[in-house]
mmCIF file of C-alpha atoms and ligand atoms in Angstrom:
data_model
loop_
_atom_site.group_PDB
_atom_site.id
_atom_site.type_symbol
_atom_site.label_atom_id
_atom_site.label_comp_id
_atom_site.label_asym_id
_atom_site.label_seq_id
_atom_site.Cartn_x
_atom_site.Cartn_y
_atom_site.Cartn_z
ATOM 1 C CA MET A 314 -20.189 -20.128 27.370
ATOM 2 C CA THR A 315 -19.455 -23.361 25.567
ATOM 3 C CA LEU A 316 -20.800 -23.462 22.064
ATOM 4 C CA THR A 317 -22.145 -26.597 20.553
ATOM 5 C CA SER A 318 -21.396 -26.909 16.867
ATOM 6 C CA TYR A 319 -24.688 -27.261 15.062
ATOM 7 C CA SER A 320 -23.231 -27.384 11.595
ATOM 8 C CA SER A 321 -23.743 -30.607 9.703
ATOM 9 C CA LEU A 322 -20.274 -30.340 8.204
ATOM 10 C CA PRO A 323 -17.532 -32.152 10.083
ATOM 11 C CA SER A 324 -14.953 -29.531 9.131
ATOM 12 C CA ALA A 325 -14.679 -26.399 7.046
ATOM 13 C CA PRO A 326 -14.973 -27.179 3.333
ATOM 14 C CA PRO A 327 -12.113 -26.225 1.025
ATOM 15 C CA ARG A 328 -12.378 -22.702 -0.325
ATOM 16 C CA ALA A 329 -12.346 -22.856 -4.061
ATOM 17 C CA GLN A 330 -11.463 -19.463 -5.427
ATOM 18 C CA GLY A 331 -13.897 -18.219 -7.990
ATOM 19 C CA THR A 332 -13.222 -16.265 -11.093
ATOM 20 C CA LEU A 333 -16.114 -13.848 -11.421
ATOM 21 C CA PRO A 334 -15.666 -10.114 -10.942
ATOM 22 C CA ASP A 335 -17.412 -8.664 -7.875
ATOM 23 C CA LEU A 336 -20.992 -7.593 -8.125
ATOM 24 C CA ARG A 337 -20.889 -4.042 -6.750
ATOM 25 C CA LEU A 338 -23.776 -3.359 -4.458
ATOM 26 C CA GLY A 339 -24.392 -0.097 -2.637
ATOM 27 C CA TYR A 340 -26.875 2.454 -1.306
ATOM 28 C CA LEU A 341 -26.874 5.560 -3.452
ATOM 29 C CA HIS A 342 -28.638 8.902 -3.171
ATOM 30 C CA GLU A 343 -28.943 9.656 -6.867
ATOM 31 C CA PRO A 344 -32.003 10.189 -9.055
ATOM 32 C CA LEU A 345 -33.531 6.924 -10.261
ATOM 33 C CA ASP A 346 -33.214 7.836 -13.947
ATOM 34 C CA THR A 347 -29.542 8.693 -13.518
ATOM 35 C CA LEU A 348 -28.902 5.309 -11.935
ATOM 36 C CA LEU A 349 -30.794 3.477 -14.668
ATOM 37 C CA ASP A 350 -28.840 5.336 -17.364
ATOM 38 C CA ASP A 351 -25.774 3.257 -16.512
ATOM 39 C CA PRO A 352 -25.697 0.217 -18.836
ATOM 40 C CA ARG A 353 -23.835 -1.782 -16.190
ATOM 41 C CA VAL A 354 -26.671 -1.475 -13.678
ATOM 42 C CA LEU A 355 -28.447 -4.800 -13.198
ATOM 43 C CA ALA A 356 -30.926 -3.724 -10.568
ATOM 44 C CA VAL A 357 -32.171 -0.737 -8.607
ATOM 45 C CA VAL A 358 -34.273 -1.439 -5.538
ATOM 46 C CA GLY A 359 -36.334 1.378 -4.030
ATOM 47 C CA PHE A 360 -37.922 1.329 -0.579
ATOM 48 C CA GLY A 361 -40.893 2.918 1.137
ATOM 49 C CA ASP A 362 -41.990 6.095 -0.626
ATOM 50 C CA ALA A 363 -39.870 5.433 -3.724
ATOM 51 C CA PRO A 364 -41.840 5.033 -6.972
ATOM 52 C CA ALA A 365 -43.897 1.820 -7.043
ATOM 53 C CA ARG A 366 -42.947 1.150 -10.653
ATOM 54 C CA HIS A 367 -40.751 2.266 -13.520
ATOM 55 C CA ALA A 368 -40.878 1.415 -17.208
ATOM 56 C CA ASP A 369 -37.394 -0.054 -16.816
ATOM 57 C CA PRO A 370 -37.690 -3.704 -15.622
ATOM 58 C CA ARG A 371 -34.427 -3.403 -13.682
ATOM 59 C CA TYR A 372 -36.314 -1.342 -11.096
ATOM 60 C CA LEU A 373 -38.178 -2.879 -8.162
ATOM 61 C CA ARG A 374 -39.761 -1.366 -5.077
ATOM 62 C CA VAL A 375 -39.976 -3.075 -1.709
ATOM 63 C CA ALA A 376 -42.771 -1.657 0.466
ATOM 64 C CA LEU A 377 -40.719 -1.036 3.614
ATOM 65 C CA GLN A 378 -40.114 2.393 5.153
ATOM 66 C CA CYS A 379 -36.577 3.550 5.858
ATOM 67 C CA ASP A 380 -35.834 5.542 9.024
ATOM 68 C CA VAL A 381 -34.036 8.379 7.199
ATOM 69 C CA ALA A 382 -33.818 9.747 3.629
ATOM 70 C CA THR A 383 -34.086 6.583 1.593
ATOM 71 C CA PRO A 384 -31.294 5.666 -0.817
ATOM 72 C CA PHE A 385 -31.637 3.292 -3.742
ATOM 73 C CA GLU A 386 -29.932 -0.084 -3.526
ATOM 74 C CA VAL A 387 -27.949 -0.425 -6.733
ATOM 75 C CA TRP A 388 -26.400 -3.571 -8.206
ATOM 76 C CA ARG A 389 -23.678 -3.010 -10.770
ATOM 77 C CA SER A 390 -21.908 -5.636 -12.842
ATOM 78 C CA ARG A 391 -19.679 -5.363 -15.897
ATOM 79 C CA GLY A 392 -22.518 -5.041 -18.396
ATOM 80 C CA PRO A 393 -23.851 -4.684 -20.941
ATOM 81 C CA VAL A 394 -27.166 -5.725 -19.459
ATOM 82 C CA THR A 395 -29.915 -7.390 -21.427
ATOM 83 C CA ILE A 396 -33.453 -7.912 -20.197
ATOM 84 C CA GLY A 397 -36.026 -10.642 -20.637
ATOM 85 C CA SER A 398 -39.297 -11.974 -19.311
ATOM 86 C CA GLN A 399 -41.383 -15.104 -19.350
ATOM 87 C CA GLY A 400 -44.851 -15.186 -17.816
ATOM 88 C CA PRO A 401 -44.712 -13.516 -14.397
ATOM 89 C CA LEU A 402 -40.913 -13.714 -14.270
ATOM 90 C CA ARG A 403 -38.538 -10.999 -15.463
ATOM 91 C CA TRP A 404 -34.789 -10.628 -15.405
ATOM 92 C CA ALA A 405 -31.812 -8.434 -16.270
ATOM 93 C CA ALA A 406 -28.438 -10.027 -16.860
ATOM 94 C CA ASP A 407 -24.937 -9.631 -18.208
ATOM 95 C CA ALA A 408 -22.466 -12.449 -18.842
ATOM 96 C CA ASP A 409 -21.848 -13.088 -15.117
ATOM 97 C CA TYR A 410 -24.897 -12.174 -13.054
ATOM 98 C CA GLU A 411 -28.666 -12.125 -13.255
ATOM 99 C CA PHE A 412 -31.199 -10.098 -11.285
ATOM 100 C CA GLY A 413 -34.616 -11.795 -11.408
ATOM 101 C CA VAL A 414 -38.039 -10.890 -10.066
ATOM 102 C CA ILE A 415 -41.364 -12.629 -9.680
ATOM 103 C CA GLU A 416 -44.388 -10.972 -8.088
ATOM 104 C CA LEU A 417 -47.605 -12.912 -7.639
ATOM 105 C CA ASP A 418 -50.993 -11.815 -6.384
ATOM 106 C CA GLU A 419 -51.846 -14.420 -3.740
ATOM 107 C CA ALA A 420 -55.601 -14.523 -4.331
ATOM 108 C CA ALA A 421 -55.147 -15.006 -8.072
ATOM 109 C CA HIS A 422 -52.890 -18.017 -7.468
ATOM 110 C CA GLY A 423 -54.743 -20.045 -4.840
ATOM 111 C CA GLY A 424 -53.355 -18.416 -1.705
ATOM 112 C CA LEU A 425 -49.927 -17.766 -0.252
ATOM 113 C CA ALA A 426 -48.587 -21.351 -0.181
ATOM 114 C CA ALA A 427 -49.682 -22.002 -3.765
ATOM 115 C CA ALA A 428 -48.250 -18.652 -4.899
ATOM 116 C CA ALA A 429 -44.926 -19.459 -3.209
ATOM 117 C CA GLU A 430 -44.842 -22.891 -4.813
ATOM 118 C CA LEU A 431 -45.555 -21.361 -8.224
ATOM 119 C CA ALA A 432 -42.912 -18.666 -7.748
ATOM 120 C CA TYR A 433 -40.264 -21.236 -6.890
ATOM 121 C CA THR A 434 -41.374 -23.702 -9.560
ATOM 122 C CA ALA A 435 -41.107 -20.944 -12.163
ATOM 123 C CA MET A 436 -37.730 -19.844 -10.837
ATOM 124 C CA ASP A 437 -36.522 -23.429 -10.734
ATOM 125 C CA ALA A 438 -37.597 -24.042 -14.326
ATOM 126 C CA HIS A 439 -35.896 -20.799 -15.327
ATOM 127 C CA PHE A 440 -32.575 -21.942 -13.813
ATOM 128 C CA ALA A 441 -32.942 -25.444 -15.266
ATOM 129 C CA ALA A 442 -33.503 -23.993 -18.749
ATOM 130 C CA ALA A 443 -30.663 -21.472 -18.545
ATOM 131 C CA SER A 444 -27.410 -22.430 -20.174
ATOM 132 C CA ALA A 445 -25.261 -20.033 -18.200
ATOM 133 C CA LEU A 446 -26.754 -18.038 -15.343
ATOM 134 C CA ARG A 447 -28.285 -20.941 -13.483
ATOM 135 C CA PHE A 448 -26.744 -20.792 -10.010
ATOM 136 C CA PRO A 449 -28.846 -18.890 -7.457
ATOM 137 C CA LEU A 450 -26.679 -17.143 -4.857
ATOM 138 C CA ARG A 451 -29.190 -15.027 -2.969
ATOM 139 C CA ILE A 452 -32.995 -14.730 -2.733
ATOM 140 C CA TRP A 453 -35.146 -12.093 -1.005
ATOM 141 C CA ASN A 454 -38.802 -12.845 -0.167
ATOM 142 C CA TYR A 455 -41.285 -10.185 0.962
ATOM 143 C CA LEU A 456 -44.860 -10.893 1.978
ATOM 144 C CA ASP A 457 -47.647 -9.066 3.758
ATOM 145 C CA ALA A 458 -48.797 -9.957 7.302
ATOM 146 C CA ILE A 459 -46.055 -12.546 7.798
ATOM 147 C CA ASN A 460 -47.031 -13.364 11.411
ATOM 148 C CA LEU A 461 -50.782 -13.631 10.803
ATOM 149 C CA GLY A 462 -52.330 -16.972 11.754
ATOM 150 C CA ALA A 463 -51.810 -19.268 14.726
ATOM 151 C CA GLY A 464 -49.448 -22.247 14.836
ATOM 152 C CA ASP A 465 -49.016 -23.948 11.480
ATOM 153 C CA GLU A 466 -51.520 -21.522 9.943
ATOM 154 C CA GLU A 467 -49.052 -18.689 10.337
ATOM 155 C CA ARG A 468 -48.419 -17.132 6.973
ATOM 156 C CA TYR A 469 -44.641 -17.475 7.217
ATOM 157 C CA ARG A 470 -45.069 -21.236 7.698
ATOM 158 C CA GLN A 471 -47.425 -21.401 4.720
ATOM 159 C CA PHE A 472 -44.825 -19.571 2.679
ATOM 160 C CA CYS A 473 -42.124 -22.050 3.804
ATOM 161 C CA SER A 474 -44.287 -25.001 2.724
ATOM 162 C CA GLY A 475 -44.933 -23.550 -0.710
ATOM 163 C CA ARG A 476 -41.294 -22.620 -1.180
ATOM 164 C CA ALA A 477 -40.120 -26.103 -0.182
ATOM 165 C CA ALA A 478 -42.581 -27.687 -2.640
ATOM 166 C CA GLY A 479 -41.387 -25.469 -5.481
ATOM 167 C CA MET A 480 -37.633 -25.928 -5.052
ATOM 168 C CA ARG A 481 -36.555 -28.760 -7.307
ATOM 169 C CA GLN A 482 -33.587 -29.438 -9.581
ATOM 170 C CA GLY A 483 -32.381 -25.834 -9.708
ATOM 171 C CA PHE A 484 -31.670 -26.155 -5.982
ATOM 172 C CA ALA A 485 -30.196 -29.656 -6.071
ATOM 173 C CA ARG A 486 -26.746 -28.283 -5.209
ATOM 174 C CA GLY A 487 -28.106 -26.833 -1.973
ATOM 175 C CA TYR A 488 -29.977 -23.774 -0.829
ATOM 176 C CA PRO A 489 -28.881 -20.222 -1.525
ATOM 177 C CA ALA A 490 -28.690 -17.455 1.078
ATOM 178 C CA ALA A 491 -32.065 -15.799 1.690
ATOM 179 C CA THR A 492 -34.210 -13.322 3.556
ATOM 180 C CA ALA A 493 -37.951 -13.635 4.267
ATOM 181 C CA ILE A 494 -39.490 -10.481 5.697
ATOM 182 C CA GLY A 495 -42.957 -9.113 6.360
ATOM 183 C CA VAL A 496 -44.229 -5.942 4.733
ATOM 184 C CA ARG A 497 -47.316 -4.128 5.969
ATOM 185 C CA ASP A 498 -48.934 -2.863 2.798
ATOM 186 C CA GLY A 499 -52.023 -5.077 2.815
ATOM 187 C CA ARG A 500 -51.492 -5.924 -0.848
ATOM 188 C CA ARG A 501 -51.067 -9.671 -0.413
ATOM 189 C CA THR A 502 -48.608 -9.834 -3.287
ATOM 190 C CA LEU A 503 -45.722 -12.219 -2.819
ATOM 191 C CA GLN A 504 -42.558 -10.531 -4.022
ATOM 192 C CA VAL A 505 -39.444 -12.596 -4.681
ATOM 193 C CA TYR A 506 -36.227 -11.385 -6.252
ATOM 194 C CA TRP A 507 -32.876 -13.032 -6.660
ATOM 195 C CA LEU A 508 -29.271 -12.888 -7.731
ATOM 196 C CA ALA A 509 -27.989 -15.780 -9.841
ATOM 197 C CA ALA A 510 -24.512 -16.271 -11.289
ATOM 198 C CA ARG A 511 -22.533 -18.107 -13.966
ATOM 199 C CA HIS A 512 -20.759 -20.199 -11.328
ATOM 200 C CA SER A 513 -22.058 -21.758 -8.137
ATOM 201 C CA GLY A 514 -21.309 -20.198 -4.770
ATOM 202 C CA GLU A 515 -20.413 -22.033 -1.614
ATOM 203 C CA ALA A 516 -23.143 -22.315 1.023
ATOM 204 C CA ILE A 517 -21.970 -21.401 4.528
ATOM 205 C CA GLU A 518 -23.664 -22.440 7.755
ATOM 206 C CA ASN A 519 -23.317 -20.799 11.173
ATOM 207 C CA PRO A 520 -21.688 -22.813 13.980
ATOM 208 C CA ARG A 521 -23.837 -20.915 16.537
ATOM 209 C CA GLN A 522 -27.062 -21.875 14.791
ATOM 210 C CA LEU A 523 -28.769 -25.037 13.710
ATOM 211 C CA ASN A 524 -28.981 -25.123 9.927
ATOM 212 C CA ALA A 525 -32.417 -23.638 9.175
ATOM 213 C CA TRP A 526 -33.371 -26.557 6.940
ATOM 214 C CA ARG A 527 -32.935 -28.801 10.021
ATOM 215 C CA TYR A 528 -35.232 -26.813 12.336
ATOM 216 C CA PRO A 529 -37.413 -29.192 14.388
ATOM 217 C CA ARG A 530 -41.145 -29.686 13.730
ATOM 218 C CA GLN A 531 -42.198 -27.112 16.340
ATOM 219 C CA TYR A 532 -41.407 -24.279 13.877
ATOM 220 C CA GLY A 533 -43.680 -25.599 11.175
ATOM 221 C CA PRO A 534 -44.300 -28.575 8.873
ATOM 222 C CA ASP A 535 -41.656 -27.531 6.329
ATOM 223 C CA ALA A 536 -38.345 -26.096 7.505
ATOM 224 C CA PRO A 537 -37.119 -22.841 5.939
ATOM 225 C CA SER A 538 -34.977 -23.706 2.932
ATOM 226 C CA PHE A 539 -32.003 -21.349 2.951
ATOM 227 C CA ALA A 540 -28.305 -21.353 3.790
ATOM 228 C CA ARG A 541 -27.010 -18.896 6.396
ATOM 229 C CA ALA A 542 -24.693 -17.305 3.826
ATOM 230 C CA MET A 543 -23.272 -17.841 0.372
ATOM 231 C CA ARG A 544 -19.675 -17.221 -0.545
ATOM 232 C CA ALA A 545 -19.719 -15.781 -4.042
ATOM 233 C CA PRO A 546 -17.713 -17.411 -6.876
ATOM 234 C CA THR A 547 -15.581 -14.274 -7.080
ATOM 235 C CA ALA A 548 -11.828 -13.808 -7.081
ATOM 236 C CA SER A 549 -12.147 -11.602 -3.986
ATOM 237 C CA THR A 550 -13.954 -12.624 -0.798
ATOM 238 C CA GLN A 551 -17.590 -11.654 -1.214
ATOM 239 C CA VAL A 552 -20.217 -13.134 1.095
ATOM 240 C CA TYR A 553 -23.996 -12.819 0.775
ATOM 241 C CA ILE A 554 -25.354 -12.869 4.330
ATOM 242 C CA SER A 555 -28.850 -14.256 4.932
ATOM 243 C CA GLY A 556 -31.288 -12.649 7.313
ATOM 244 C CA THR A 557 -29.755 -13.182 10.747
ATOM 245 C CA ALA A 558 -31.522 -12.795 14.087
ATOM 246 C CA ALA A 559 -31.193 -13.641 17.784
ATOM 247 C CA ILE A 560 -31.525 -17.376 17.249
ATOM 248 C CA VAL A 561 -28.973 -19.682 18.850
ATOM 249 C CA GLY A 562 -29.325 -23.340 17.970
ATOM 250 C CA HIS A 563 -32.965 -23.130 16.884
ATOM 251 C CA VAL A 564 -34.196 -21.037 19.829
ATOM 252 C CA SER A 565 -35.112 -17.327 19.749
ATOM 253 C CA LEU A 566 -33.407 -15.614 22.677
ATOM 254 C CA HIS A 567 -34.033 -12.431 24.685
ATOM 255 C CA HIS A 568 -37.779 -11.992 24.161
ATOM 256 C CA ASP A 569 -38.776 -8.303 24.597
ATOM 257 C CA ASP A 570 -35.158 -7.158 24.985
ATOM 258 C CA PHE A 571 -34.155 -5.286 21.852
ATOM 259 C CA ALA A 572 -30.560 -4.494 22.884
ATOM 260 C CA ALA A 573 -29.891 -8.105 23.851
ATOM 261 C CA GLN A 574 -31.357 -9.374 20.548
ATOM 262 C CA MET A 575 -29.127 -6.925 18.700
ATOM 263 C CA GLY A 576 -26.078 -8.195 20.602
ATOM 264 C CA GLU A 577 -26.934 -11.802 19.815
ATOM 265 C CA THR A 578 -27.577 -10.939 16.156
ATOM 266 C CA LEU A 579 -24.189 -9.215 15.836
ATOM 267 C CA ALA A 580 -22.522 -12.209 17.515
ATOM 268 C CA ASN A 581 -24.239 -14.494 14.993
ATOM 269 C CA LEU A 582 -23.051 -12.325 12.099
ATOM 270 C CA ASP A 583 -19.493 -12.336 13.400
ATOM 271 C CA SER A 584 -19.533 -16.113 13.805
ATOM 272 C CA LEU A 585 -21.006 -16.544 10.317
ATOM 273 C CA LEU A 586 -18.335 -14.382 8.688
ATOM 274 C CA GLY A 587 -15.715 -16.376 10.551
ATOM 275 C CA ALA A 588 -17.212 -19.584 9.166
ATOM 276 C CA ALA A 589 -17.068 -18.010 5.699
ATOM 277 C CA GLY A 590 -13.321 -17.484 6.102
ATOM 278 C CA VAL A 591 -13.393 -13.695 6.539
ATOM 279 C CA GLU A 592 -10.521 -12.556 8.774
ATOM 280 C CA GLU A 593 -11.604 -10.829 11.960
ATOM 281 C CA THR A 594 -10.094 -7.495 10.931
ATOM 282 C CA GLU A 595 -11.866 -7.635 7.553
ATOM 283 C CA ARG A 596 -15.410 -8.273 8.840
ATOM 284 C CA PHE A 597 -18.080 -5.645 8.021
ATOM 285 C CA GLY A 598 -16.140 -2.452 7.208
ATOM 286 C CA ALA A 599 -16.816 0.306 4.715
ATOM 287 C CA ARG A 600 -16.760 -2.075 1.745
ATOM 288 C CA SER A 601 -19.724 -4.057 3.026
ATOM 289 C CA VAL A 602 -23.427 -3.191 3.253
ATOM 290 C CA LEU A 603 -26.033 -4.096 5.843
ATOM 291 C CA LYS A 604 -29.809 -3.939 6.024
ATOM 292 C CA ALA A 605 -31.468 -4.033 9.423
ATOM 293 C CA TYR A 606 -35.148 -4.897 9.681
ATOM 294 C CA VAL A 607 -36.649 -3.494 12.898
ATOM 295 C CA ARG A 608 -40.129 -4.495 14.075
ATOM 296 C CA ARG A 609 -40.962 -1.640 16.468
ATOM 297 C CA GLU A 610 -40.807 2.105 15.804
ATOM 298 C CA GLN A 611 -39.351 2.728 19.276
ATOM 299 C CA ASP A 612 -36.270 0.615 18.493
ATOM 300 C CA LEU A 613 -35.156 2.427 15.319
ATOM 301 C CA ALA A 614 -32.882 4.991 16.981
ATOM 302 C CA VAL A 615 -31.552 2.371 19.403
ATOM 303 C CA ALA A 616 -30.756 0.104 16.455
ATOM 304 C CA ARG A 617 -28.690 2.805 14.747
ATOM 305 C CA ALA A 618 -26.862 3.622 17.981
ATOM 306 C CA LEU A 619 -26.045 -0.011 18.748
ATOM 307 C CA ILE A 620 -24.738 -0.675 15.248
ATOM 308 C CA ALA A 621 -22.721 2.569 15.360
ATOM 309 C CA ALA A 622 -21.082 1.259 18.546
ATOM 310 C CA SER A 623 -20.354 -2.183 17.053
ATOM 311 C CA ALA A 624 -17.758 -3.710 14.766
ATOM 312 C CA ALA A 625 -20.108 -2.747 11.899
ATOM 313 C CA SER A 626 -19.922 0.995 12.650
ATOM 314 C CA ALA A 627 -18.280 1.880 9.318
ATOM 315 C CA THR A 628 -20.709 -0.178 7.210
ATOM 316 C CA PRO A 629 -23.402 1.604 5.183
ATOM 317 C CA LEU A 630 -26.715 0.703 6.810
ATOM 318 C CA LEU A 631 -30.269 0.675 5.539
ATOM 319 C CA LEU A 632 -32.672 0.583 8.489
ATOM 320 C CA LEU A 633 -36.168 -0.586 7.610
ATOM 321 C CA ARG A 634 -39.417 -0.982 9.565
ATOM 322 C CA ALA A 635 -40.581 -4.551 8.994
ATOM 323 C CA ASP A 636 -42.023 -7.696 10.491
ATOM 324 C CA ILE A 637 -39.804 -10.701 11.101
ATOM 325 C CA CYS A 638 -40.708 -14.346 10.551
ATOM 326 C CA ARG A 639 -41.003 -15.296 14.228
ATOM 327 C CA SER A 640 -43.250 -12.939 16.187
ATOM 328 C CA GLU A 641 -40.837 -12.725 19.142
ATOM 329 C CA LEU A 642 -37.961 -11.496 16.967
ATOM 330 C CA LEU A 643 -37.486 -7.706 17.038
ATOM 331 C CA ILE A 644 -34.478 -7.363 14.727
ATOM 332 C CA GLU A 645 -32.987 -9.131 11.728
ATOM 333 C CA ILE A 646 -29.916 -8.113 9.739
ATOM 334 C CA ASP A 647 -28.710 -9.177 6.291
ATOM 335 C CA GLY A 648 -26.092 -7.814 3.943
ATOM 336 C CA VAL A 649 -23.112 -8.320 1.715
ATOM 337 C CA GLN A 650 -19.566 -8.632 3.007
ATOM 338 C CA GLY A 651 -16.876 -7.287 0.701
ATOM 339 C CA THR A 652 -18.405 -5.165 -2.028
ATOM 340 C CA SER A 653 -17.373 -1.794 -3.322
ATOM 341 C CA ASN A 654 -20.700 -0.150 -2.471
ATOM 342 C CA GLY A 655 -21.577 0.446 -6.083
ATOM 343 C CA THR A 656 -19.626 3.657 -6.454
ATOM 344 C CA ALA A 657 -16.201 2.586 -7.721
ATOM 345 C CA ASP A 658 -15.684 1.848 -11.403
HETATM 346 C C1 3EB B 1392 -34.028 -17.505 11.101
HETATM 347 O O1 3EB B 1392 -32.818 -17.528 11.310
HETATM 348 C C2 3EB B 1392 -34.660 -16.161 10.991
HETATM 349 O O2 3EB B 1392 -37.198 -18.193 5.519
HETATM 350 O O3 3EB B 1392 -35.833 -17.438 3.986
HETATM 351 C C3 3EB B 1392 -33.874 -15.605 8.155
HETATM 352 C C4 3EB B 1392 -33.431 -15.680 6.835
HETATM 353 C C5 3EB B 1392 -35.080 -16.155 8.491
HETATM 354 C C6 3EB B 1392 -34.202 -16.304 5.853
HETATM 355 C C7 3EB B 1392 -36.198 -17.535 5.169
HETATM 356 C C8 3EB B 1392 -35.858 -16.763 7.499
HETATM 357 C C9 3EB B 1392 -35.418 -16.851 6.194
HETATM 358 O O4 3EB B 1392 -34.717 -18.523 11.036
HETATM 359 C C10 3EB B 1392 -35.615 -16.063 9.876
#
């Protein structure tokens, strides 16, 4: 098959080596309080049946069920970590990295699009006001009933419009890597969290895919504003991988065929890591982490088996039941390439 290059860049950009230490991100089966006792921990994300809240603002729960005993996702930096908040926004940061969260009740803020615009306006203002940690690398967005509504009324499209309206000067350098995923908790609370850094990353696009911010009108009035990946400003090669699915060009492939969507998704991930400058032998591996979002219960075991048989077999995997932003998509995968899984000192 001949691949058309959809990237807007005529050639690979130069790779400026960064200077920050790695953020260590991993999935750990330890008690929440033990994890939070570590002063270098920036964030702990729980899933599914994990506690909804904790007095410590570094903790956040995402309402998605895991297929097996659920670990915590732990972000560790050098520390010491300080915390802050302003209005609906809260953060935890050390000298290099910031974990930030904003959660907004949709009804209290004029609906989903208005809530998304407010979330991004607040985040944007936060970055613009920051003297140091003002470069967003990675954003996760979770919303209820993401596929509800026909055509341009679909809630994912409403979210994209609000997000686009709220992204201003803090995103002038380009879009960060991102994920936008549907939860099924009925709470109608938009949940956005992010990783920002002291230096800017390098946005990476996927040669197999049209840049999402160039999607044609048929996918909605405002294109999704994210980069396919972000190379971190670290001395080592660390890549934040956006949600990746069975989209080639701008088209969703293999409707109703889970295994074929998985194959296409893995091919997209491989191509993306290549574009990010990760050598073939270094891609995925035990020092990376992946999260797979699977729409249908019946595909969970198949998803694990297919990943176990792939180049990502050694990579710690969090498998979550979730909805994906196009109703025909059955699987989406995101992750971090080149991290020490949170365990090493
Ligand atoms: C895609 O490639 C699949 O709207 O932030 C993946 C990652 C997707 C991020 C977002 C959407 C987003 O278009 C969907």
